[in-house]
CSV table of C-alpha atoms in Angstrom, one decimal:
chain,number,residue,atom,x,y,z
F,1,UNK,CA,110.3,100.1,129.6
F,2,UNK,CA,111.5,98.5,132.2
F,3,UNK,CA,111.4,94.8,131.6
F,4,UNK,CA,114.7,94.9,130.1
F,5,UNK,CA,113.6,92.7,126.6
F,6,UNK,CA,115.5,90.5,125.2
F,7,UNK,CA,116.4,91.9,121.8
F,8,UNK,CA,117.2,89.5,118.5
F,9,UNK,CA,116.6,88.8,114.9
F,10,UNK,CA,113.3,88.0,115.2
F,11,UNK,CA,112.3,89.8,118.6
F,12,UNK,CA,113.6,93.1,117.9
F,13,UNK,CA,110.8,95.3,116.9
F,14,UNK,CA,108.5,94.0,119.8
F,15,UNK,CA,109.8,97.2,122.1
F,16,UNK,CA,111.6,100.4,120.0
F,17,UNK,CA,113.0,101.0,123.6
F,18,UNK,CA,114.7,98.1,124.7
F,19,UNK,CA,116.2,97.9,121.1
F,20,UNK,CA,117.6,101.7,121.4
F,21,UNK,CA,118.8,101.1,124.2
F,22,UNK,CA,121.0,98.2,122.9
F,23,UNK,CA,122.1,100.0,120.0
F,24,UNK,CA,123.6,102.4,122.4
F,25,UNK,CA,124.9,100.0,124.3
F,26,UNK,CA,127.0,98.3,121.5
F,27,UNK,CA,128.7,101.8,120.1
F,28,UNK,CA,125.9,102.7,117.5
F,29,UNK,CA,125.8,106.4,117.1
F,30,UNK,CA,122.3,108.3,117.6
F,31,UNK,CA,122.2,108.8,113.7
F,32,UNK,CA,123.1,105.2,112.7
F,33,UNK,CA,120.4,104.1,115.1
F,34,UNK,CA,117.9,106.9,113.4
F,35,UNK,CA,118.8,105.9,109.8
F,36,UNK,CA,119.0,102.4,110.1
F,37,UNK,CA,119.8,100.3,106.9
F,38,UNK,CA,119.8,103.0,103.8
F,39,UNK,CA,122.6,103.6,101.2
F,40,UNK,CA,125.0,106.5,102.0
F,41,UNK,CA,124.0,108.2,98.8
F,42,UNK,CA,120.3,108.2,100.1
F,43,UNK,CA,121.6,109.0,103.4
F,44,UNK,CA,122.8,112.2,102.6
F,45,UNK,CA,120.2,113.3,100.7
F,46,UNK,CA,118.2,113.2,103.6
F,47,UNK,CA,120.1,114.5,106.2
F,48,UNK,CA,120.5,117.5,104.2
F,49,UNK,CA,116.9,117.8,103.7
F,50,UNK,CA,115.5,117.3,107.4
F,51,UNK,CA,118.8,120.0,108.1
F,52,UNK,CA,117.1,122.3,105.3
F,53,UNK,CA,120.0,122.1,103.3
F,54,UNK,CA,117.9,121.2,100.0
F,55,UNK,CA,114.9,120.4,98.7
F,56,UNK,CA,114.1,116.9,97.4
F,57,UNK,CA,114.9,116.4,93.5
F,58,UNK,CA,111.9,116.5,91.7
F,59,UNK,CA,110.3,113.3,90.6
F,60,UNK,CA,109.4,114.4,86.8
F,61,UNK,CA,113.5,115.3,86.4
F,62,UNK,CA,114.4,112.4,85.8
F,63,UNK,CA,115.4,111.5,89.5
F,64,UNK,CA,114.3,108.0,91.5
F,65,UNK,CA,112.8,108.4,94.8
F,66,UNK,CA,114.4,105.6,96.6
F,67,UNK,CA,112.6,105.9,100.1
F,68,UNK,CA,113.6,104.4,103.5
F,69,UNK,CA,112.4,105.0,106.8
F,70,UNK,CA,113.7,107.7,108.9
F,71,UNK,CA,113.9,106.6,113.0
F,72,UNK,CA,114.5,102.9,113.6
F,73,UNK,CA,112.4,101.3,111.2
F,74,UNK,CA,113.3,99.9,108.5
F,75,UNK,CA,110.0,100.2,105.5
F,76,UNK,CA,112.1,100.0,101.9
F,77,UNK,CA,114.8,97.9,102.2
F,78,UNK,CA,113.9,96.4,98.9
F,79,UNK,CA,115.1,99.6,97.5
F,80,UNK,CA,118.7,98.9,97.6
F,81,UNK,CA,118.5,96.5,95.0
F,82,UNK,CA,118.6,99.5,92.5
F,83,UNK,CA,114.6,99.3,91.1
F,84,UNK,CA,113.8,102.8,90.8
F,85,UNK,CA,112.3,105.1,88.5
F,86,UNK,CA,114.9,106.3,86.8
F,87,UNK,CA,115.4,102.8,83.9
F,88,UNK,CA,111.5,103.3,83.2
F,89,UNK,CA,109.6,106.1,80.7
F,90,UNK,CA,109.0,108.7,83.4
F,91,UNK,CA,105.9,109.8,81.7
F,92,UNK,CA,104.5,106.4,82.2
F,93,UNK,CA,106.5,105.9,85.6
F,94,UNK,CA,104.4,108.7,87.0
F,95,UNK,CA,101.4,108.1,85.2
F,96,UNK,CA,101.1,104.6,86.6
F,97,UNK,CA,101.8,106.1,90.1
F,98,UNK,CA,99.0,108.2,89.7
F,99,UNK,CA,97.1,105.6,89.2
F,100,UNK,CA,98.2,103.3,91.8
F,101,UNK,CA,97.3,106.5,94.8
F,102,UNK,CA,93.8,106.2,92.9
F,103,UNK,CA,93.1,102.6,93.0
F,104,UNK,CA,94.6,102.8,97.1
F,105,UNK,CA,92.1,106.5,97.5
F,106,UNK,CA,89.3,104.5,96.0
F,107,UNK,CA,89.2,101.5,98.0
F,108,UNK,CA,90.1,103.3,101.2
F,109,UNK,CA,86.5,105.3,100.2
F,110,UNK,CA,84.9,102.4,99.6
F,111,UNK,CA,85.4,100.2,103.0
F,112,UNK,CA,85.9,102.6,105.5
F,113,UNK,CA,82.3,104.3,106.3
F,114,UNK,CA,83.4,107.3,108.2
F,115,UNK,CA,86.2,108.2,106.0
F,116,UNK,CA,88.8,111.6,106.8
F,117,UNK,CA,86.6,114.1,105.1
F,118,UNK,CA,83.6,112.8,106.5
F,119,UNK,CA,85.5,113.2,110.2
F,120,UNK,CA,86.4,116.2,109.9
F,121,UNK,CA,83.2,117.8,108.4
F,122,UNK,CA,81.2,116.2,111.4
F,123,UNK,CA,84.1,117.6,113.3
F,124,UNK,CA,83.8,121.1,112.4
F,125,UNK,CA,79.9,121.1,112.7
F,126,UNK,CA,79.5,121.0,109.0
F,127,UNK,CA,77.0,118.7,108.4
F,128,UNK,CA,72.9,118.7,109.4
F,129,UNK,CA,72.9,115.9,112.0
F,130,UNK,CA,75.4,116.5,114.9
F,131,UNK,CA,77.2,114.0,117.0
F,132,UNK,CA,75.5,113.5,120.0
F,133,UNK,CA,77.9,114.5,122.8
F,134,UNK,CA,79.0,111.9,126.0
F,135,UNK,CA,80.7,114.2,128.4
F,136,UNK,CA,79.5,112.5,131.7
F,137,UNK,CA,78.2,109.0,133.1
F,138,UNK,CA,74.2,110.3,132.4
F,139,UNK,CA,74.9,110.9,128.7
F,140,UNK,CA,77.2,108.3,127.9
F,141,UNK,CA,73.8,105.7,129.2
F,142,UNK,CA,71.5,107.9,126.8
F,143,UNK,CA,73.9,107.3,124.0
F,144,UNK,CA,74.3,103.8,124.5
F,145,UNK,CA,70.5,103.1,124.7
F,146,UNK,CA,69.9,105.0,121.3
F,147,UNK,CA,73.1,105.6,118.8
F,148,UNK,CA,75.9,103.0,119.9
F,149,UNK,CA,73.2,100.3,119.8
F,150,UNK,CA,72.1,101.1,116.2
F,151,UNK,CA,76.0,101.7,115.2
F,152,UNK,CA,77.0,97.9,115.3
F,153,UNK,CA,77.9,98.4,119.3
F,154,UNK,CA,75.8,96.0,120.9
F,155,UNK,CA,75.6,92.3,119.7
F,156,UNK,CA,78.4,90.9,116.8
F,157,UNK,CA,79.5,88.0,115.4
F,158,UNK,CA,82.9,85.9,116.3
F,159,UNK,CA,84.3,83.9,113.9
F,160,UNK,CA,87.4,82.5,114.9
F,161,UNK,CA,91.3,84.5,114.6
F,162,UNK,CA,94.5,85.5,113.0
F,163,UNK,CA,97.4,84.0,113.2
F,164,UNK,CA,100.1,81.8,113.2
F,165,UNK,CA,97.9,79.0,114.1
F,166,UNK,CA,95.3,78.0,111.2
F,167,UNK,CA,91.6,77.8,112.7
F,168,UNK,CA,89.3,75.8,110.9
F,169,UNK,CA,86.4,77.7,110.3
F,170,UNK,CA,85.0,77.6,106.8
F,171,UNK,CA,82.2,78.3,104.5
F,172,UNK,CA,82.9,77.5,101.3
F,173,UNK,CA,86.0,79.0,100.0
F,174,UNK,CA,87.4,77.5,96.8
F,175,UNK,CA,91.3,76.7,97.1
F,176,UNK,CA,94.0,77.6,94.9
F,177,UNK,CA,97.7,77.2,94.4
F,178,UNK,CA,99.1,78.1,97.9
F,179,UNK,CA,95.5,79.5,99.0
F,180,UNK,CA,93.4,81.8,98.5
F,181,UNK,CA,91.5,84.7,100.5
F,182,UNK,CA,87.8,85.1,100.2
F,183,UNK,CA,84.9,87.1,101.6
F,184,UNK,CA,82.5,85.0,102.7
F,185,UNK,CA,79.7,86.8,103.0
F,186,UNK,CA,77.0,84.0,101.7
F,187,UNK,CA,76.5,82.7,104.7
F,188,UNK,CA,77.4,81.6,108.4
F,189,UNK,CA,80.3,79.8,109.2
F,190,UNK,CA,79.8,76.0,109.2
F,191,UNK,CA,83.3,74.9,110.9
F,192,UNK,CA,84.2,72.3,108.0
F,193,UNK,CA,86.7,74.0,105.8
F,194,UNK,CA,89.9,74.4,106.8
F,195,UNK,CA,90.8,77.9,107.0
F,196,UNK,CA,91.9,80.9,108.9
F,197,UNK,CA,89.9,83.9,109.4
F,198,UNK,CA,91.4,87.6,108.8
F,199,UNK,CA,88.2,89.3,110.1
F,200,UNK,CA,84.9,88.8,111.9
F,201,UNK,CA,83.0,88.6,107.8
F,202,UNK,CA,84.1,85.3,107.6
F,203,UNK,CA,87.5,86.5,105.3
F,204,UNK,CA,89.5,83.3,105.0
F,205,UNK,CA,93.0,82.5,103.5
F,206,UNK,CA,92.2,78.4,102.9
F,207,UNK,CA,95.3,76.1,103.7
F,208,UNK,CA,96.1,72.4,103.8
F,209,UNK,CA,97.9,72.5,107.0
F,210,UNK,CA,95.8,71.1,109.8
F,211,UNK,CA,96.0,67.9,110.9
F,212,UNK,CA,92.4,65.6,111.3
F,213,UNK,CA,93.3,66.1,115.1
F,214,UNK,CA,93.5,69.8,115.1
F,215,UNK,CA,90.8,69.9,112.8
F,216,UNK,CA,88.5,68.2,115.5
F,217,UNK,CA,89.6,70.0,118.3
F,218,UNK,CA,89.2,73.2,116.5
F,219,UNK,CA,85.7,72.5,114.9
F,220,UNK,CA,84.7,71.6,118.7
F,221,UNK,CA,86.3,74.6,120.0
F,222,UNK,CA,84.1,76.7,117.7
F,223,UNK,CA,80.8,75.7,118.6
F,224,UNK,CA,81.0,77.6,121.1
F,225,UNK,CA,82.7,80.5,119.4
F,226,UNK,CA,80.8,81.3,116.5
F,227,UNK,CA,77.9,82.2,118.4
F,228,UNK,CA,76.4,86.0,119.1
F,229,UNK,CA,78.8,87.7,121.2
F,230,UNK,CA,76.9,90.3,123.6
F,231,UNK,CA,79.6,92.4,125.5
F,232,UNK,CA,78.7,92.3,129.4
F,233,UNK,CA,77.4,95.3,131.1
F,234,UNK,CA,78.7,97.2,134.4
F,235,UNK,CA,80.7,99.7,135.4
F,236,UNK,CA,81.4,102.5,132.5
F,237,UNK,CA,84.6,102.2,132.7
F,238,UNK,CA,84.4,98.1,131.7
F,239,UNK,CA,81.7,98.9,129.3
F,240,UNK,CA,83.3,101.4,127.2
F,241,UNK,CA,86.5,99.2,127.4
F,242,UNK,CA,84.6,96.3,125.8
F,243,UNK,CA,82.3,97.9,123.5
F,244,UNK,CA,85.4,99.9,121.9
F,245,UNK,CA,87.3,96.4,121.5
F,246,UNK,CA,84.3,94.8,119.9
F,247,UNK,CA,84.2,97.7,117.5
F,248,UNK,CA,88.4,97.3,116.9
F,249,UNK,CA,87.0,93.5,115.4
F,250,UNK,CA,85.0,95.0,112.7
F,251,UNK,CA,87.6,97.4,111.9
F,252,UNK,CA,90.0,95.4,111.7
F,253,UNK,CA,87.9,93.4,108.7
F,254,UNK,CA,87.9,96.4,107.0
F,255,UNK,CA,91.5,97.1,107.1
F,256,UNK,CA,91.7,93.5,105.6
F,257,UNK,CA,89.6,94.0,102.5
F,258,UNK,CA,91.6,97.2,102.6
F,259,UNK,CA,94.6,95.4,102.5
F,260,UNK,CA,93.4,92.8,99.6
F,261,UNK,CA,92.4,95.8,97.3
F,262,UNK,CA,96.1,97.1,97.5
F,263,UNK,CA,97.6,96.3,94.0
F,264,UNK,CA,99.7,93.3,94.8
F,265,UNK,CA,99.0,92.5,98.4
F,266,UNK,CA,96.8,89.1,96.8
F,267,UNK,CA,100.0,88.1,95.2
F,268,UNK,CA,102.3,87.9,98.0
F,269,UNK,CA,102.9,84.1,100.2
F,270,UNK,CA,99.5,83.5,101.9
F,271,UNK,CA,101.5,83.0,105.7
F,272,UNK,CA,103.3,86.8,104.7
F,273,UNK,CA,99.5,88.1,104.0
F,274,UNK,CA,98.4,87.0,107.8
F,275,UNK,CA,101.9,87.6,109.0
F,276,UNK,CA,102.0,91.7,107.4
F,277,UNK,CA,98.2,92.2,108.8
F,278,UNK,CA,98.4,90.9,112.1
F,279,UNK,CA,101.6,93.5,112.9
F,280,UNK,CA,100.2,96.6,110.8
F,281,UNK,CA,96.7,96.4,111.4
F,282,UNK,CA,97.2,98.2,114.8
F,283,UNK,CA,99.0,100.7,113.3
F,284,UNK,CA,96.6,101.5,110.5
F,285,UNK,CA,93.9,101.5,113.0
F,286,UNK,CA,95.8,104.9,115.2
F,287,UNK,CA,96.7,106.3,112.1
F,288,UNK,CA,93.0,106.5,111.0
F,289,UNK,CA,91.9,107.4,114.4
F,290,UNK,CA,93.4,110.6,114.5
F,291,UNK,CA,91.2,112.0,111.6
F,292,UNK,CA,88.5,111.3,114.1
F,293,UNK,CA,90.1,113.3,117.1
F,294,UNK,CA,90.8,116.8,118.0
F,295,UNK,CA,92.1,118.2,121.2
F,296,UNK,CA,88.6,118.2,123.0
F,297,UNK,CA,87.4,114.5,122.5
F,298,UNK,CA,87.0,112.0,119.6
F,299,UNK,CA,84.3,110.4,116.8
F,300,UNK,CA,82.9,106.9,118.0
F,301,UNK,CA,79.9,104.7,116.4
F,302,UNK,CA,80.7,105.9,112.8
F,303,UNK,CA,80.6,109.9,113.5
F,304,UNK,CA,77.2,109.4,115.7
F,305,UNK,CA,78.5,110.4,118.7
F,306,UNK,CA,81.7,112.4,120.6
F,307,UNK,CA,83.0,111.3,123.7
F,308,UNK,CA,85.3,114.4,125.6
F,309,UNK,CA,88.4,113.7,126.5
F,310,UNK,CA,88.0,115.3,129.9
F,311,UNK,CA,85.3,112.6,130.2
F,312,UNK,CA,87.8,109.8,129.2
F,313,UNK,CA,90.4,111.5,131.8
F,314,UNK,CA,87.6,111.5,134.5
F,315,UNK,CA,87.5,107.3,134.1
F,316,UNK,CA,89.1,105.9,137.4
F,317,UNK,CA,92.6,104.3,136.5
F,318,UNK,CA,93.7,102.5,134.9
F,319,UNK,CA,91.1,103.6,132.2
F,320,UNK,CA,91.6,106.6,132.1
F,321,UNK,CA,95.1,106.3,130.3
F,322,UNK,CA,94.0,104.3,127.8
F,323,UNK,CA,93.2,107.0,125.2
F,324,UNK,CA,95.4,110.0,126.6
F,325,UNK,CA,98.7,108.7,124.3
F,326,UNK,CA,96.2,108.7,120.9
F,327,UNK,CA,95.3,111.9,121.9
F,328,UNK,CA,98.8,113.4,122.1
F,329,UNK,CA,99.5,111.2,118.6
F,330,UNK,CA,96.9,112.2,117.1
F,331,UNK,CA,97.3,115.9,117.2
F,332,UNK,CA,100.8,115.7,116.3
F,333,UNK,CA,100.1,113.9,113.3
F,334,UNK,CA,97.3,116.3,112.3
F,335,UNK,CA,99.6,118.9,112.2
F,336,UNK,CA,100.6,117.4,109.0
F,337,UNK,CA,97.2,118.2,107.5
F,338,UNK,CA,96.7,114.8,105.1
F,339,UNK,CA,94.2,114.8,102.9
F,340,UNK,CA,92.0,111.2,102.5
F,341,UNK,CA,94.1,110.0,99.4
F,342,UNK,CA,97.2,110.8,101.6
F,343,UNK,CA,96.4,109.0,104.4
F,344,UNK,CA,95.5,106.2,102.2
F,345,UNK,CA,98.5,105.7,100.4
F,346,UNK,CA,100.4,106.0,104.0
F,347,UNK,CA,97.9,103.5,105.5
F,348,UNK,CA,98.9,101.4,102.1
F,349,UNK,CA,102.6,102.0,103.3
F,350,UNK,CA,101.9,100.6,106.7
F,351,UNK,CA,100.4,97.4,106.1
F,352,UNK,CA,103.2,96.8,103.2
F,353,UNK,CA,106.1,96.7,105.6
F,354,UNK,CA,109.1,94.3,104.7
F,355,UNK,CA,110.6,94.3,108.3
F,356,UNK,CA,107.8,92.3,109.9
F,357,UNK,CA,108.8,89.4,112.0
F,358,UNK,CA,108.1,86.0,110.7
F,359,UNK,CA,107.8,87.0,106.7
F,360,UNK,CA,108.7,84.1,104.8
F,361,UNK,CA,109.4,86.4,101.1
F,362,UNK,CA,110.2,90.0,102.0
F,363,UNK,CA,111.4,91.2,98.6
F,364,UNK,CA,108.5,91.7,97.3
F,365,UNK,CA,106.8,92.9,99.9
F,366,UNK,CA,109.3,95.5,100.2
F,367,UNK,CA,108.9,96.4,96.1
F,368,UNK,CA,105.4,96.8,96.0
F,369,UNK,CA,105.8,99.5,99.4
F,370,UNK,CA,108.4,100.9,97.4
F,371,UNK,CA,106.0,101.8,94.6
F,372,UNK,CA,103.1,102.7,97.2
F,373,UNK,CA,106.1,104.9,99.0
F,374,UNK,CA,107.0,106.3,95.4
F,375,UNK,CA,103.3,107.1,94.7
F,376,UNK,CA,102.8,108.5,98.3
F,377,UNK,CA,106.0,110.9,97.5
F,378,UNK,CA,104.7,112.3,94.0
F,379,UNK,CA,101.4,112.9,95.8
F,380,UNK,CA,102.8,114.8,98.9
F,381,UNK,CA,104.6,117.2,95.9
F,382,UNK,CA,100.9,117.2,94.3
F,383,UNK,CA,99.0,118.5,97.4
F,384,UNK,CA,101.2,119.7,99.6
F,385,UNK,CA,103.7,122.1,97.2
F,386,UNK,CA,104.8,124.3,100.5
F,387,UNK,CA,105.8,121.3,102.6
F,388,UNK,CA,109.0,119.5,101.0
F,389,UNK,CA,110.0,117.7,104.0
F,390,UNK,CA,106.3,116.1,104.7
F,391,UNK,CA,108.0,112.7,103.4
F,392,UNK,CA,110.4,112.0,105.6
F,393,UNK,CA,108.0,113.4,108.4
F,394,UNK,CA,105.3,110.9,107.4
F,395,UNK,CA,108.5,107.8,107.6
F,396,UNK,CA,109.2,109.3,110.7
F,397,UNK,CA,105.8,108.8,111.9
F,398,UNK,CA,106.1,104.9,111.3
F,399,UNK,CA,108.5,104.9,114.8
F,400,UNK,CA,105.5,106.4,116.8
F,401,UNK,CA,103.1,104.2,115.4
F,402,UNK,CA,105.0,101.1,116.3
F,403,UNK,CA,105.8,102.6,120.1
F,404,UNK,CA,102.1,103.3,120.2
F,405,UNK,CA,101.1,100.1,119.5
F,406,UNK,CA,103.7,98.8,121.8
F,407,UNK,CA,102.7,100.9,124.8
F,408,UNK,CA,98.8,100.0,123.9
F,409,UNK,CA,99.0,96.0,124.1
F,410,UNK,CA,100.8,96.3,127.3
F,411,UNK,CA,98.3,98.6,129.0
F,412,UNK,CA,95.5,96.0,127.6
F,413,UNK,CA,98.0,93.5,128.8
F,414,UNK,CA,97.8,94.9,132.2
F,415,UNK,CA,94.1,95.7,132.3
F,416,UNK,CA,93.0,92.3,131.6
F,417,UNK,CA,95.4,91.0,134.4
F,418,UNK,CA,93.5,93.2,137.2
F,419,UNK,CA,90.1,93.6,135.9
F,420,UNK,CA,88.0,90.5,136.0
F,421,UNK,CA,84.8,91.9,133.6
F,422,UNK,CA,87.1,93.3,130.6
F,423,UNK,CA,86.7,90.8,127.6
F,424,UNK,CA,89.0,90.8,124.6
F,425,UNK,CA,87.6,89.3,121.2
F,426,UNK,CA,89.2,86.1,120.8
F,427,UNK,CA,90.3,87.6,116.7
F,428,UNK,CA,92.1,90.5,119.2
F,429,UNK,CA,93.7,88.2,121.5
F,430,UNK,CA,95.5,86.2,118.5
F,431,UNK,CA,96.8,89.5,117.3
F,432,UNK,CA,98.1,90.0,120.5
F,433,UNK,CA,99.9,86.5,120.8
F,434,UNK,CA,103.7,86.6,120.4
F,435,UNK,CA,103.7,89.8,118.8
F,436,UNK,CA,103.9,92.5,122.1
């Protein structure tokens, strides 16, 4: 990085660099920075684990797995207050874990169409129809005339943002104490209900914040918003840029009603809801991506089609570096062979994240990761027996995600500066706001 950022309490996790670098600066010690906040019993543990020292104490001895992210993040903090396994019947401790990783595996089947299995059977040319292949300009304009227009590519909905800013657009949703979040599907969008939208599927969390004036402006604002949003054609390199951001908008409204089927996420302060999505939902997004890449080129339009990465390489700049740092990700984190109820629980993990900028209530935030962490940890144990140091490899993960995500908005950042056609959903562009 070389803008030098300016790193405080509430800035700090906007660029991993700029913050290394002032740890160094002030006399912090490569561990310390790598650690971060953990107790020194915990501490140790670790170290001598990633050093091969031991193996981790096993969960059905009696022993609590109090987790913390490795690398410079921060993910159980709420751990220190000395909740753990260890008070509770650990019969029914790991029995309600169990269940937990479920509930998570279940709705992660449920909402994500092309989940990890299905990936990697298309992958692996298991299954009857094969993805059609784009590996130059001719096929990638056969594809988009035939699959990407029947996948969801070609004409969506936009219905407002996310955000620290409350958009009225409503349809309906009932109040409660504090708010609510809804799916409302019934119907379009009407602009009367004072609202803000999590996803393009009209998912609201209702508040009483706006002002008559901002309600107004808003509602006028919208008009023109909630209408059929047709990305522009042109060069390949601007349609593929657009079409992939208009297919980011749906998934992020599935990550949403991911989110609200995690046990807990419902019960949490309504502005810590927004404020935990709008900073994880990027990183849940790469993490899922790399079930749908190997080293040759990637799943797009739901598994219908594969795009090569020499194609992707062949886009004229500065296109063609868009994907090239999910491709190096996402074959490093493949390595780790995760199964779909793994990948789940970590995606679970993700969003769950009591270091977020801007939460108003972090401690429980922080206990109900804990217990996704905990269940994430018995599972690893479950299907992965030969790999005891998988955990902390999957925390330190977390760092990359976060520098991905970093590096991505700025290269978005930049592309939008230089290249007139590129559009950005408006629900994409409030993600982006004040956070990178």
């Amino acid at each position: 990085c070389e803008r030098s950022c300016k790193i405080q309490k509430k800035s700090r996790n906007k660029c991993q660099h700029c913050r290394f670098q002032k740890c160094l600066g002030v006399g912090m010690s490569h561990e310390a920075i790598r650690f971060g906040r953990m107790p020194q019993a915990e501490k140790k543990r670790l170290i001598a684990e990633v050093c091969g020292g031991s193996l981790r104490p096993d969960l059905t001895a009696g022993s609590a797995t109090k987790t913390t992210a490795v690398a410079s993040v921060s993910v159980c903090g709420g751990c220190q207050d000395g909740s753990s396994l260890a008070g509770e019947g650990m019969g029914m401790a790991v029995s309600d874990l169990r269940s937990l990783a479920r509930l998570v595996q279940e709705a992660y089947l449920r909402i994500f169409p092309l989940s990890k299995a299905k990936a990697q059977a298309i992958l692996a040319g298991k299954v009857q129809n094969n993805a059609v292949v784009i590996h130059d300009h001719e096929s990638l304009a056969q594809a988009e005339d035939t699959i990407l227009q029947k996948s969801g590519y070609g004409t969506i909905h936009n219905h407002g943002s996310i955000g620290v800013n409350i958009a009225s657009v409503g349809g309906g949703c009932g109040g409660a104490r504090g708010g609510t979040i809804c799916d409302g599907r019934g119907g379009p969008c009407d602009s009367t209900t004072r609202g803000r939208v999590l996803g393009t599927d009209c998912v609201f969390i209702t508040a009483n914040s706006v002002t008559d004036t901002e309600l107004a402006a808003d509602a006028e604002g919208n008009r023109s918003s909630d209408q059929e949003v047709t990305p522009p054609r042109g060069a390949a390199e601007i349609r593929i840029f657009n079409r992939c951001h208009y297919r980011l908008v749906e998934a992020v409204r599935e990550v949403t009603e991911f989110a609200k089927s995690i046990p807990g996420f419902m019960i949490l302060d309504l502005n810590d809801q927004v404020t935990l999505l709008k900073y994880g939902v990027y990183e849940v997004i790469f993490a899922m991506l790399a079930a749908q890449i190997n080293k040759d080129g990637l799943l797009i339009a739901y598994g219908s089609a594969f795009i090569t990465r020499e194609f992707l390489r062949s886009l004229r700049s500065p296109f063609c570096h868009i994907m090239e740092p999910k491709f190096e990700f996402s074959i490093r984190f493949n390595a780790l062979s995760l199964d779909g109820t793994d990948l789940a629980l970590y995606m679970a993990a993700i969003i769950l994240c009591g270091d977020r900028p801007g939460l108003i209530n972090v401690n429980p935030v922080e206990r109900i990761q804990d217990r996704i962490l905990q269940a994430l940890d018995l599972q690893l144990r479950k299907t992965h027996p030969e790999s005891p140091f998988l955990f902390p490899k999957l925390l330190q993960k977390l760092s990359d995600l976060r520098q991905l995500v970093t590096e991505h908005a700025q290269m978005v950042h930049n592309i939008r500066k230089t290249e007139a056609d590129t559009a950005l959903p408006p629900l994409l562009q409030e993600i982006f706001k004040d956070m990178y």
